[in-house]
Short mmCIF file of C-alpha atoms in Angstrom, two decimals:
data_model
loop_
_atom_site.label_atom_id
_atom_site.label_comp_id
_atom_site.label_asym_id
_atom_site.label_seq_id
_atom_site.Cartn_x
_atom_site.Cartn_y
_atom_site.Cartn_z
CA UNK K 70 26.26 -11.27 -15.46
CA UNK K 71 28.68 -11.79 -18.48
CA UNK K 72 29.32 -14.69 -20.80
CA UNK K 73 32.98 -14.86 -18.66
CA UNK K 74 34.22 -16.19 -15.32
CA UNK K 75 35.67 -13.60 -12.79
CA UNK K 76 36.26 -14.58 -9.71
CA UNK K 77 34.19 -17.11 -7.30
CA UNK K 78 31.07 -18.81 -8.82
CA UNK K 79 27.78 -17.05 -8.01
CA UNK K 80 24.46 -18.75 -7.09
CA UNK K 81 21.01 -17.45 -6.47
CA UNK K 82 21.17 -20.00 -3.31
CA UNK K 83 19.61 -18.00 -0.04
CA UNK K 84 22.42 -15.28 0.99
CA UNK K 85 24.23 -17.90 3.96
CA UNK K 86 24.80 -19.65 1.55
CA UNK K 87 26.36 -17.38 -0.71
CA UNK K 88 30.77 -17.70 -0.03
CA UNK K 89 31.13 -14.16 -1.92
CA UNK K 90 30.40 -10.88 -2.39
CA UNK K 91 27.41 -9.21 -2.77
CA UNK K 92 24.86 -6.26 -1.99
CA UNK K 93 22.15 -7.12 0.91
CA UNK K 94 19.39 -5.20 -0.42
CA UNK K 95 16.62 -4.69 2.81
CA UNK K 96 12.93 -4.70 1.72
CA UNK K 97 10.27 -2.41 3.35
CA UNK K 98 7.55 -3.14 0.26
CA UNK K 99 8.37 -0.44 -2.47
CA UNK K 100 7.13 -2.25 -5.99
CA UNK K 101 10.79 -1.58 -7.69
CA UNK K 102 13.09 -4.08 -4.96
CA UNK K 103 13.96 -6.33 -7.42
CA UNK K 104 14.40 -3.84 -9.05
CA UNK K 105 17.23 -2.74 -7.01
CA UNK K 106 18.93 -6.00 -6.44
CA UNK K 107 18.70 -6.09 -11.19
CA UNK K 108 20.47 -2.69 -11.66
CA UNK K 109 23.39 -4.34 -8.82
CA UNK K 110 23.87 -7.48 -10.94
CA UNK K 111 23.63 -5.22 -14.25
CA UNK K 112 27.28 -4.78 -12.12
CA UNK K 113 28.11 -8.14 -12.67
CA UNK K 114 27.69 -7.38 -8.40
CA UNK K 115 25.87 -10.24 -6.56
CA UNK K 116 22.54 -9.31 -4.88
CA UNK K 117 19.52 -9.95 -2.64
CA UNK K 118 16.70 -9.03 -1.12
CA UNK K 119 16.20 -9.99 2.33
CA UNK K 120 13.00 -9.02 5.29
CA UNK K 121 14.00 -5.34 5.97
CA UNK K 122 13.49 -6.91 10.14
CA UNK K 123 17.30 -9.42 9.36
CA UNK K 124 19.61 -8.56 12.07
CA UNK K 125 22.76 -6.89 12.32
CA UNK K 126 23.80 -9.66 13.68
CA UNK K 127 22.47 -11.82 10.80
CA UNK K 128 24.30 -9.55 8.26
CA UNK K 129 26.97 -8.96 10.08
CA UNK K 130 27.11 -12.56 9.79
CA UNK K 131 26.69 -12.94 5.63
CA UNK K 132 28.86 -9.46 5.36
CA UNK K 133 27.73 -8.39 2.45
CA UNK K 134 29.67 -5.55 0.43
CA UNK K 135 27.71 -3.39 1.10
CA UNK K 136 22.92 -2.97 2.05
CA UNK K 137 20.48 -0.79 0.41
CA UNK K 138 17.55 -0.12 2.29
CA UNK K 139 14.65 0.00 -0.23
CA UNK K 140 12.27 2.35 -0.71
CA UNK K 141 8.21 1.55 0.93
CA UNK K 142 4.77 3.23 0.86
CA UNK K 143 4.91 3.94 4.64
CA UNK K 144 5.66 7.03 6.61
CA UNK K 145 8.75 6.28 8.82
CA UNK K 146 6.37 8.97 11.82
CA UNK K 147 3.55 6.26 11.26
CA UNK K 148 1.82 4.05 13.47
CA UNK K 149 3.26 0.38 12.87
CA UNK K 150 5.71 1.72 9.97
CA UNK K 151 8.68 -0.90 8.99
CA UNK K 152 12.16 -0.15 10.53
CA UNK K 153 15.48 -1.64 10.81
CA UNK K 154 17.27 -2.92 13.40
CA UNK K 155 19.48 0.51 14.82
CA UNK K 156 22.22 -1.89 15.51
CA UNK K 157 22.52 -2.31 11.21
CA UNK K 158 24.37 1.12 11.59
CA UNK K 159 27.22 0.31 13.68
CA UNK K 160 28.49 -2.19 10.88
CA UNK K 161 30.42 -0.72 9.45
CA UNK K 162 29.30 -1.93 6.09
CA UNK K 163 28.22 0.92 3.78
CA UNK K 164 24.29 1.75 3.86
CA UNK K 165 22.30 3.66 0.80
CA UNK K 166 19.09 4.29 1.74
CA UNK K 167 16.79 4.56 -1.23
CA UNK K 168 13.13 6.82 -0.66
CA UNK K 169 11.93 5.05 2.37
CA UNK K 170 15.21 3.84 2.63
CA UNK K 171 17.07 6.55 3.41
CA UNK K 172 13.91 8.83 5.60
CA UNK K 173 14.25 5.74 7.90
CA UNK K 174 18.15 6.54 8.01
CA UNK K 175 17.32 10.39 9.17
CA UNK K 176 15.07 9.31 11.73
CA UNK K 177 17.19 6.91 13.24
CA UNK K 178 20.20 9.09 13.53
CA UNK K 179 18.40 11.41 14.99
CA UNK K 180 17.31 13.71 12.44
CA UNK K 181 13.56 14.58 11.30
CA UNK K 182 11.06 13.51 8.92
CA UNK K 183 7.61 15.57 8.18
CA UNK K 184 5.09 15.84 5.14
CA UNK K 185 5.80 17.01 2.75
CA UNK K 186 3.90 21.09 1.64
CA UNK K 187 4.25 19.56 -1.99
CA UNK K 188 5.24 16.01 -2.91
CA UNK K 189 6.85 15.02 -5.83
CA UNK K 190 5.87 12.76 -7.67
CA UNK K 191 7.91 11.65 -11.50
CA UNK K 192 10.35 13.58 -13.02
CA UNK K 193 12.60 15.98 -11.33
CA UNK K 194 16.40 17.80 -12.37
CA UNK K 195 18.88 16.83 -9.78
CA UNK K 196 21.35 19.74 -8.80
CA UNK K 197 24.43 18.62 -7.82
CA UNK K 198 26.08 20.23 -4.86
CA UNK K 199 29.20 18.25 -3.91
CA UNK K 200 29.74 15.36 -7.41
CA UNK K 201 32.17 13.16 -5.56
CA UNK K 202 32.30 10.27 -4.04
CA UNK K 203 28.32 9.02 -5.23
CA UNK K 204 27.89 11.09 -7.24
CA UNK K 205 30.70 10.72 -9.14
CA UNK K 206 30.11 11.41 -13.12
CA UNK K 207 26.25 11.81 -11.94
CA UNK K 208 26.30 15.02 -14.26
CA UNK K 209 24.99 18.11 -12.67
CA UNK K 210 20.54 18.72 -13.92
CA UNK K 211 20.52 15.12 -15.08
CA UNK K 212 16.98 13.59 -14.49
CA UNK K 213 15.67 11.01 -11.64
CA UNK K 214 12.53 9.80 -10.62
CA UNK K 215 11.53 11.43 -7.63
CA UNK K 216 7.73 9.28 -6.14
CA UNK K 217 7.44 11.33 -1.96
CA UNK K 218 5.28 12.71 -0.09
CA UNK K 219 7.55 12.86 2.69
CA UNK K 220 11.15 15.58 2.87
CA UNK K 221 13.93 15.01 5.98
CA UNK K 222 13.47 18.33 7.40
CA UNK K 223 16.67 18.12 9.44
CA UNK K 224 20.12 16.03 9.21
CA UNK K 225 21.51 14.07 12.07
CA UNK K 226 24.78 14.90 12.55
CA UNK K 227 27.59 14.35 10.73
CA UNK K 228 25.68 14.31 7.45
CA UNK K 229 25.90 16.67 3.98
CA UNK K 230 23.56 17.57 1.84
CA UNK K 231 24.94 15.58 -0.96
CA UNK K 232 22.35 17.59 -3.87
CA UNK K 233 18.99 18.89 -4.35
CA UNK K 234 15.56 19.11 -6.91
CA UNK K 235 13.26 22.45 -6.71
CA UNK K 236 10.88 20.80 -4.42
CA UNK K 237 13.17 18.64 -2.10
CA UNK K 238 16.37 19.96 -0.65
CA UNK K 239 17.72 17.24 0.68
CA UNK K 240 17.24 14.72 -2.01
CA UNK K 241 20.78 13.41 -1.56
CA UNK K 242 22.56 13.15 1.91
CA UNK K 243 25.74 11.35 3.52
CA UNK K 244 28.10 10.95 6.23
CA UNK K 245 31.63 10.22 4.66
CA UNK K 246 32.87 8.76 7.52
CA UNK K 247 30.50 6.10 8.55
CA UNK K 248 29.65 5.34 4.54
CA UNK K 249 26.16 5.79 5.03
CA UNK K 250 24.54 7.71 2.12
CA UNK K 251 20.56 8.52 1.52
CA UNK K 252 18.88 9.77 -1.93
CA UNK K 253 15.09 10.85 -1.86
CA UNK K 254 14.54 9.48 -5.85
CA UNK K 255 14.90 6.42 -6.92
CA UNK K 256 17.88 5.22 -9.12
CA UNK K 257 17.06 1.78 -9.60
CA UNK K 258 14.11 3.16 -12.68
CA UNK K 259 14.91 4.05 -16.20
CA UNK K 260 13.49 7.50 -15.51
CA UNK K 261 16.24 8.17 -13.49
CA UNK K 262 18.92 8.84 -16.22
CA UNK K 263 22.11 9.42 -13.75
CA UNK K 264 20.73 6.12 -11.74
CA UNK K 265 23.24 3.57 -13.06
CA UNK K 266 26.67 5.69 -12.50
CA UNK K 267 25.53 6.39 -9.34
CA UNK K 268 25.04 2.71 -8.61
CA UNK K 269 27.58 1.62 -9.76
CA UNK K 270 29.90 4.63 -7.43
CA UNK K 271 27.90 2.63 -4.84
CA UNK K 272 28.90 -0.81 -6.10
CA UNK K 273 32.04 -0.31 -7.08
CA UNK K 274 33.99 2.32 -4.83
CA UNK K 275 32.38 2.86 -2.40
CA UNK K 276 31.64 -0.73 -1.12
CA UNK K 277 34.53 -1.75 -3.07
CA UNK K 278 33.13 -4.47 -4.65
CA UNK K 279 34.45 -6.71 -7.37
CA UNK K 280 32.50 -8.68 -10.19
CA UNK K 281 32.17 -11.93 -9.49
CA UNK K 282 28.46 -12.83 -10.70
CA UNK K 283 28.92 -13.97 -14.76
CA UNK K 284 26.88 -16.67 -16.56
CA UNK K 285 29.39 -20.00 -16.59
CA UNK K 286 28.94 -19.50 -12.38
CA UNK K 287 25.99 -19.56 -12.04
CA UNK K 288 25.21 -22.49 -13.68
CA UNK K 289 27.67 -24.47 -12.91
CA UNK K 290 26.78 -23.42 -9.24
CA UNK K 291 23.10 -24.62 -9.87
CA UNK K 292 24.03 -27.63 -12.29
CA UNK K 293 25.64 -28.63 -8.33
CA UNK K 294 22.39 -27.90 -6.21
CA UNK K 295 19.67 -29.82 -8.48
CA UNK K 296 22.48 -32.19 -8.25
CA UNK K 297 22.41 -32.47 -4.52
CA UNK K 298 18.75 -32.02 -3.82
CA UNK K 299 17.36 -34.28 -6.81
CA UNK K 300 20.17 -37.37 -6.06
CA UNK K 301 18.93 -40.10 -8.24
CA UNK K 302 14.87 -38.71 -8.33
CA UNK K 303 13.65 -38.32 -11.63
CA UNK K 304 12.53 -34.65 -12.17
CA UNK K 305 9.03 -33.96 -14.93
CA UNK K 306 9.29 -30.63 -16.11
CA UNK K 307 6.41 -28.01 -17.40
CA UNK K 308 7.56 -27.38 -20.58
CA UNK K 309 6.20 -24.37 -22.43
CA UNK K 310 9.03 -23.94 -25.26
CA UNK K 311 9.45 -20.00 -24.15
CA UNK K 312 12.78 -18.77 -22.80
CA UNK K 313 12.38 -19.65 -19.86
CA UNK K 314 11.40 -23.21 -19.31
CA UNK K 315 13.03 -24.08 -22.46
CA UNK K 316 16.10 -22.53 -20.62
CA UNK K 317 16.31 -24.44 -17.41
CA UNK K 318 15.33 -27.65 -19.50
CA UNK K 319 18.44 -27.55 -21.04
CA UNK K 320 20.06 -26.87 -17.42
CA UNK K 321 18.26 -29.86 -15.46
CA UNK K 322 19.33 -31.91 -18.95
CA UNK K 323 22.63 -30.74 -18.02
CA UNK K 324 22.45 -31.70 -14.51
CA UNK K 325 20.26 -34.70 -14.38
CA UNK K 326 20.25 -36.51 -17.95
CA UNK K 327 17.54 -38.73 -18.62
CA UNK K 328 16.57 -38.64 -15.74
CA UNK K 329 14.79 -35.19 -16.62
CA UNK K 330 11.51 -35.87 -18.50
CA UNK K 331 9.63 -33.10 -20.80
CA UNK K 332 6.53 -32.72 -21.21
CA UNK K 333 4.36 -29.72 -22.84
CA UNK K 334 0.66 -29.89 -22.65
CA UNK K 335 -1.14 -28.30 -24.81
CA UNK K 336 -4.10 -26.50 -23.97
CA UNK K 337 -5.73 -25.38 -26.58
CA UNK K 338 -4.34 -21.59 -25.77
CA UNK K 339 -1.11 -21.48 -27.87
CA UNK K 340 -0.47 -19.31 -30.52
CA UNK K 341 -1.07 -21.04 -33.96
CA UNK K 342 1.37 -23.60 -35.26
CA UNK K 343 3.96 -23.52 -32.14
CA UNK K 344 2.41 -27.47 -30.34
CA UNK K 345 3.91 -28.61 -33.73
CA UNK K 346 6.92 -26.19 -34.09
CA UNK K 347 7.93 -26.86 -29.96
CA UNK K 348 7.95 -30.35 -30.25
CA UNK K 349 9.84 -31.36 -32.76
CA UNK K 350 12.51 -29.00 -32.61
CA UNK K 351 13.54 -30.60 -28.89
CA UNK K 352 12.91 -33.63 -30.25
CA UNK K 353 14.59 -33.39 -34.00
CA UNK K 354 17.26 -31.08 -33.19
CA UNK K 355 18.22 -30.62 -28.89
CA UNK K 356 17.51 -34.53 -28.68
CA UNK K 357 15.64 -33.97 -25.51
CA UNK K 358 12.56 -36.47 -25.15
CA UNK K 359 8.87 -34.30 -25.06
CA UNK K 360 6.19 -36.01 -23.57
CA UNK K 361 3.19 -34.40 -25.75
CA UNK K 362 -0.25 -33.96 -24.55
CA UNK K 363 -3.37 -33.10 -25.95
CA UNK K 364 -5.51 -31.94 -23.71
CA UNK K 365 -7.07 -28.57 -25.73
CA UNK K 366 -10.88 -30.19 -24.38
CA UNK K 367 -10.09 -30.19 -21.08
CA UNK K 368 -8.68 -26.97 -20.95
CA UNK K 369 -11.85 -25.04 -23.03
CA UNK K 370 -14.50 -27.12 -21.07
CA UNK K 371 -12.60 -25.86 -17.47
CA UNK K 372 -12.70 -22.67 -18.45
CA UNK K 373 -16.03 -22.14 -19.88
CA UNK K 374 -17.69 -19.00 -19.22
CA UNK K 375 -15.68 -18.27 -16.93
CA UNK K 376 -15.08 -14.45 -17.34
CA UNK K 377 -12.90 -12.33 -14.22
CA UNK K 378 -8.94 -13.09 -15.02
CA UNK K 379 -7.99 -14.20 -12.01
CA UNK K 380 -10.59 -17.57 -12.44
CA UNK K 381 -9.16 -17.72 -14.60
CA UNK K 382 -5.27 -17.79 -13.86
CA UNK K 383 -6.36 -20.42 -11.44
CA UNK K 384 -8.19 -22.55 -13.37
CA UNK K 385 -5.54 -23.22 -16.20
CA UNK K 386 -2.65 -23.45 -13.44
CA UNK K 387 -5.24 -25.91 -11.25
CA UNK K 388 -5.30 -28.14 -14.38
CA UNK K 389 -1.93 -28.17 -15.44
CA UNK K 390 -0.96 -29.61 -12.47
CA UNK K 391 -3.45 -32.00 -12.19
CA UNK K 392 -2.51 -33.12 -15.50
CA UNK K 393 0.69 -33.65 -14.62
CA UNK K 394 -0.36 -35.50 -11.52
CA UNK K 395 -2.30 -38.02 -13.51
CA UNK K 396 0.63 -38.27 -16.92
CA UNK K 397 3.24 -38.56 -13.81
CA UNK K 398 1.55 -41.87 -12.68
CA UNK K 399 1.24 -43.15 -16.33
CA UNK K 400 4.92 -41.50 -17.10
CA UNK K 401 6.04 -41.44 -13.64
CA UNK K 402 6.74 -42.37 -9.97
CA UNK K 403 8.22 -38.07 -10.15
CA UNK K 404 9.11 -36.81 -6.62
CA UNK K 405 10.03 -33.19 -8.17
CA UNK K 406 8.46 -30.74 -10.40
CA UNK K 407 10.75 -28.30 -12.13
CA UNK K 408 9.35 -25.17 -12.79
CA UNK K 409 11.10 -22.05 -14.87
CA UNK K 410 9.60 -19.31 -12.78
CA UNK K 411 11.46 -16.17 -12.01
CA UNK K 412 12.16 -13.19 -9.67
CA UNK K 413 8.65 -11.38 -11.07
CA UNK K 414 6.96 -12.92 -11.57
CA UNK K 415 7.40 -14.04 -7.47
CA UNK K 416 7.09 -9.90 -6.85
CA UNK K 417 3.49 -9.36 -8.59
CA UNK K 418 1.81 -12.58 -7.43
CA UNK K 419 3.06 -11.34 -4.13
CA UNK K 420 -0.56 -10.55 -1.43
CA UNK K 421 -0.09 -7.47 0.02
CA UNK K 422 2.86 -4.70 1.82
CA UNK K 423 4.76 -5.41 5.22
CA UNK K 424 2.76 -6.95 7.54
CA UNK K 425 4.59 -4.99 11.08
CA UNK K 426 3.24 -7.67 12.93
CA UNK K 427 5.59 -10.15 11.21
CA UNK K 428 7.83 -8.53 9.35
CA UNK K 429 7.60 -10.32 6.40
CA UNK K 430 7.14 -8.60 2.64
CA UNK K 431 4.67 -9.57 0.29
CA UNK K 432 4.27 -6.66 -2.51
CA UNK K 433 0.88 -5.24 -3.41
CA UNK K 434 -0.90 -8.50 -5.56
CA UNK K 435 -1.08 -7.32 -9.09
CA UNK K 436 -1.97 -10.19 -10.82
CA UNK K 437 -1.43 -14.53 -10.38
CA UNK K 438 0.61 -15.61 -12.88
CA UNK K 439 0.15 -19.41 -13.81
CA UNK K 440 3.86 -20.48 -12.69
CA UNK K 441 3.53 -18.78 -8.97
CA UNK K 442 -1.16 -18.32 -8.82
CA UNK K 443 -2.85 -21.80 -9.42
CA UNK K 444 -0.47 -24.33 -7.43
CA UNK K 445 -2.61 -25.86 -5.81
CA UNK K 446 -2.81 -26.85 -2.38
CA UNK K 447 -1.90 -31.08 -2.08
CA UNK K 448 0.18 -30.51 -5.01
CA UNK K 449 1.86 -33.58 -5.18
CA UNK K 450 5.67 -32.82 -6.41
CA UNK K 451 8.58 -31.04 -4.92
CA UNK K 452 8.96 -27.88 -6.24
CA UNK K 453 12.45 -27.60 -8.62
CA UNK K 454 12.91 -23.95 -9.28
CA UNK K 455 16.53 -22.61 -10.10
CA UNK K 456 15.32 -19.37 -11.88
CA UNK K 457 13.79 -18.75 -9.24
CA UNK K 458 16.37 -15.41 -8.13
CA UNK K 459 16.84 -14.46 -12.32
CA UNK K 460 15.13 -11.32 -14.64
CA UNK K 461 14.17 -12.40 -18.34
CA UNK K 462 17.69 -10.98 -19.23
CA UNK K 463 19.58 -13.19 -16.98
CA UNK K 464 17.39 -15.41 -18.10
CA UNK K 465 18.18 -15.60 -21.56
CA UNK K 466 22.26 -14.93 -21.09
CA UNK K 467 22.02 -18.04 -19.96
CA UNK K 468 20.21 -19.86 -22.67
CA UNK K 469 22.35 -18.68 -24.78
CA UNK K 470 25.67 -20.33 -22.67
CA UNK K 471 23.87 -23.66 -22.74
CA UNK K 472 23.26 -23.41 -26.47
CA UNK K 473 19.92 -22.54 -26.64
CA UNK K 474 19.01 -21.05 -30.50
CA UNK K 475 18.19 -17.66 -30.56
CA UNK K 476 15.00 -18.43 -31.82
CA UNK K 477 14.23 -19.70 -28.87
CA UNK K 478 16.25 -17.10 -26.44
CA UNK K 479 14.82 -13.80 -28.22
CA UNK K 480 11.63 -15.45 -28.10
CA UNK K 481 8.94 -12.47 -26.62
CA UNK K 482 7.11 -13.51 -22.86
CA UNK K 483 4.07 -15.30 -23.29
CA UNK K 484 1.76 -15.95 -20.44
CA UNK K 485 0.85 -19.40 -18.96
CA UNK K 486 -2.47 -19.20 -19.61
CA UNK K 487 -1.79 -18.37 -23.46
CA UNK K 488 -4.46 -16.61 -25.21
CA UNK K 489 -7.19 -17.29 -22.84
CA UNK K 490 -6.13 -13.47 -21.20
CA UNK K 491 -5.64 -12.14 -24.63
CA UNK K 492 -9.45 -12.67 -24.59
CA UNK K 493 -11.20 -9.96 -22.57
CA UNK K 494 -14.46 -12.22 -20.84
CA UNK K 495 -15.65 -15.59 -22.01
CA UNK K 496 -13.23 -18.15 -23.94
CA UNK K 497 -14.75 -20.17 -26.54
CA UNK K 498 -13.82 -22.22 -29.86
CA UNK K 499 -14.65 -18.98 -32.43
CA UNK K 500 -12.61 -16.51 -30.45
CA UNK K 501 -8.85 -18.48 -30.15
CA UNK K 502 -9.23 -19.04 -34.13
CA UNK K 503 -10.16 -15.43 -34.36
CA UNK K 504 -7.40 -13.93 -32.13
CA UNK K 505 -4.76 -16.53 -33.01
CA UNK K 506 -5.04 -15.53 -36.65
CA UNK K 507 -4.81 -12.14 -35.25
CA UNK K 508 -1.61 -13.03 -33.38
CA UNK K 509 -0.22 -14.61 -36.53
CA UNK K 510 -0.40 -10.98 -38.38
CA UNK K 511 1.10 -9.62 -35.70
CA UNK K 512 3.85 -11.49 -35.41
CA UNK K 513 5.02 -11.86 -39.18
CA UNK K 514 4.76 -8.16 -39.65
CA UNK K 515 6.96 -7.40 -37.03
CA UNK K 516 8.95 -9.33 -38.14
CA UNK K 517 9.17 -8.41 -41.61
CA UNK K 518 9.68 -4.75 -40.27
CA UNK K 519 12.64 -5.96 -38.46
CA UNK K 520 11.98 -4.79 -35.03
CA UNK K 521 10.59 -8.02 -33.18
CA UNK K 522 14.07 -8.64 -31.71
CA UNK K 523 13.55 -4.45 -30.11
CA UNK K 524 9.73 -4.79 -28.27
CA UNK K 525 9.63 -6.06 -25.29
CA UNK K 526 5.87 -8.32 -26.19
CA UNK K 527 3.98 -7.79 -29.08
CA UNK K 528 0.83 -9.19 -29.67
CA UNK K 529 -2.97 -8.83 -30.41
CA UNK K 530 -6.24 -8.31 -27.11
CA UNK K 531 -9.37 -9.95 -28.29
CA UNK K 532 -12.76 -7.76 -27.14
CA UNK K 533 -16.33 -9.10 -26.34
CA UNK K 534 -17.57 -7.01 -27.14
CA UNK K 535 -18.59 -5.61 -31.48
CA UNK K 536 -18.61 -2.60 -33.82
CA UNK K 537 -20.46 -1.77 -36.69
CA UNK K 538 -18.12 -1.30 -39.91
CA UNK K 539 -18.51 -1.28 -43.26
CA UNK K 540 -17.00 -4.26 -45.52
CA UNK K 541 -18.18 -4.26 -49.33
CA UNK K 542 -20.78 -2.08 -49.09
CA UNK K 543 -22.46 -4.50 -46.09
CA UNK K 544 -23.39 -3.41 -42.28
CA UNK K 545 -20.69 -5.58 -40.62
CA UNK K 546 -20.88 -5.88 -36.63
CA UNK K 547 -18.10 -7.81 -35.39
CA UNK K 548 -15.02 -8.15 -32.12
CA UNK K 549 -12.24 -5.15 -32.43
CA UNK K 550 -8.95 -5.91 -32.03
CA UNK K 551 -6.09 -4.06 -30.16
CA UNK K 552 -2.39 -3.62 -30.76
CA UNK K 553 -0.93 -3.80 -27.99
CA UNK K 554 3.34 -3.66 -28.31
CA UNK K 555 5.61 -2.56 -25.93
CA UNK K 556 9.19 -1.46 -24.73
CA UNK K 557 10.76 -2.82 -21.74
CA UNK K 558 14.23 -3.88 -20.09
CA UNK K 559 12.88 -5.99 -17.35
CA UNK K 560 8.63 -6.44 -17.75
CA UNK K 561 8.29 -4.27 -14.37
CA UNK K 562 7.52 -1.08 -16.60
CA UNK K 563 7.28 -0.36 -19.78
CA UNK K 564 5.67 2.17 -21.83
CA UNK K 565 4.14 1.39 -25.32
CA UNK K 566 5.80 1.44 -28.29
CA UNK K 567 6.63 4.15 -31.11
CA UNK K 568 6.19 1.55 -34.27
CA UNK K 569 5.79 3.52 -37.61
CA UNK K 570 2.66 4.60 -38.64
CA UNK K 571 2.88 2.35 -42.41
CA UNK K 572 3.37 -0.31 -40.26
CA UNK K 573 0.10 -0.24 -38.10
CA UNK K 574 -1.30 0.96 -41.10
CA UNK K 575 -0.34 -2.61 -42.67
CA UNK K 576 -0.89 -5.09 -39.38
CA UNK K 577 -4.60 -3.09 -39.32
CA UNK K 578 -5.69 -3.32 -43.09
CA UNK K 579 -4.67 -7.85 -42.99
CA UNK K 580 -6.39 -7.91 -39.64
CA UNK K 581 -9.38 -6.87 -41.03
CA UNK K 582 -8.85 -8.70 -44.79
CA UNK K 583 -7.82 -11.75 -43.39
CA UNK K 584 -9.46 -12.34 -39.73
CA UNK K 585 -13.12 -13.46 -40.42
CA UNK K 586 -14.89 -11.51 -37.38
CA UNK K 587 -13.10 -8.80 -37.44
CA UNK K 588 -13.88 -5.01 -38.67
CA UNK K 589 -11.78 -3.35 -36.60
CA UNK K 590 -8.10 -2.53 -35.26
CA UNK K 591 -7.09 -0.06 -32.65
CA UNK K 592 -3.96 0.92 -30.80
CA UNK K 593 -3.47 0.75 -27.02
CA UNK K 594 -0.86 3.67 -25.82
CA UNK K 595 -0.98 3.30 -21.99
CA UNK K 596 2.33 2.86 -20.65
CA UNK K 597 3.40 0.69 -17.29
CA UNK K 598 1.90 1.48 -14.76
CA UNK K 599 -0.16 2.26 -14.17
CA UNK K 600 -1.59 -0.26 -17.11
CA UNK K 601 -0.19 -3.86 -16.79
CA UNK K 602 1.32 -5.37 -20.08
CA UNK K 603 -1.34 -7.90 -20.24
CA UNK K 604 -4.92 -7.15 -20.37
CA UNK K 605 -5.98 -9.55 -17.66
#
């Protein structure tokens, strides 16, 4: 996505509505399927994830410039393993199979896939045998990310090996005449150093796609789609003050003007000073009316005694919707509820893998997000989610193009349930006050060090245990606070931030000395995976 319009306008509508060049991704249940889509979009070419059972006839009608088969948790030779329409290979459209996708290509075209004597997981050096076409400008010996227990032991007729690793003889393959390609590694993840070059080769040189996916084009078409769907009805927006809901507010205001009502529900789980700052910013500087609802006591009472994180999320989500419904009767009527749901929200809130009986994709459930995990079955609104197919970096670009200030554009992600899920165990007024004060210190020092924009998220977590300490020659028995500072590109994978020890020391000293009830500060050095960014 760029800030200059190139070619036809882009859209996040379903592929059948796209009358422009795009790359189709058939999803076989990989956690990285949407990450592939993100990488394609970084080349300024639109991409969309489709169910793996999308038929060859449907693909022919959609006319994608290329097709990518994602990875997946299954073995292609296992009973019930997901398979694509075998007619796909006869469409004359370039295909790139990734990991499971490559193995499926090999099996369906007459090759052999078997359990490997030795699995390959993590970083591996890729040795390039054919430095042309798919592997143009991919450095010999570059690092690629492997994650497979099966390997291709015999290639179909017409295929040749493009690259290998020490453990995988067929790490990249191709049938150049039919433009069919396969890679055993994951070029889409950041650990694959040559992955970007490979993806660009496939998109530009092999598929001959043009860069028409732009920020202005997205805004233009989204405005048209919102107007067409909403008509003369009114829309209620759940405004949180983050980049997602704020960008959505600007987009909807551009589309329908005063028929948008922004409602900020103060559930008592926001960071220190944020509710007041948010309302003032929107009303006085943006001239977008915001209805402020103080529901702090209601939310805290609703989760009193609740310790399970999923229950917390669902209760908070449920109460949000109920408040919207109640307040809409006073302010409405409203027909639509707008949400700033993004692609990663949808990914991590799905329930299970591909169902071999129905062919529907449902990725392994990690946790429920507020935007998509707590909606009741008797929801009284129709949902409007124009950002649902965007990644965080794309939302930031859209926000900038709409005039959103950097203060909000660069705001770090903040969970819908707020501080309630950064307090492990029961949430109480005392614990909320402790965490607010500690969190403020973290943000202040990160900003003072000039690294706020270099870190994906920086926050504090309060643990529901106490430890012994000594302060002023007296024994203390107080809470520990966990510092969580991570770097990431999209939140799907993350690594802990290697910040200076002096910064950690300053944060620790301030929290212990300034926040009553805390006597210990620890630093979380867990990556994602295996951990998640949030603790709940």
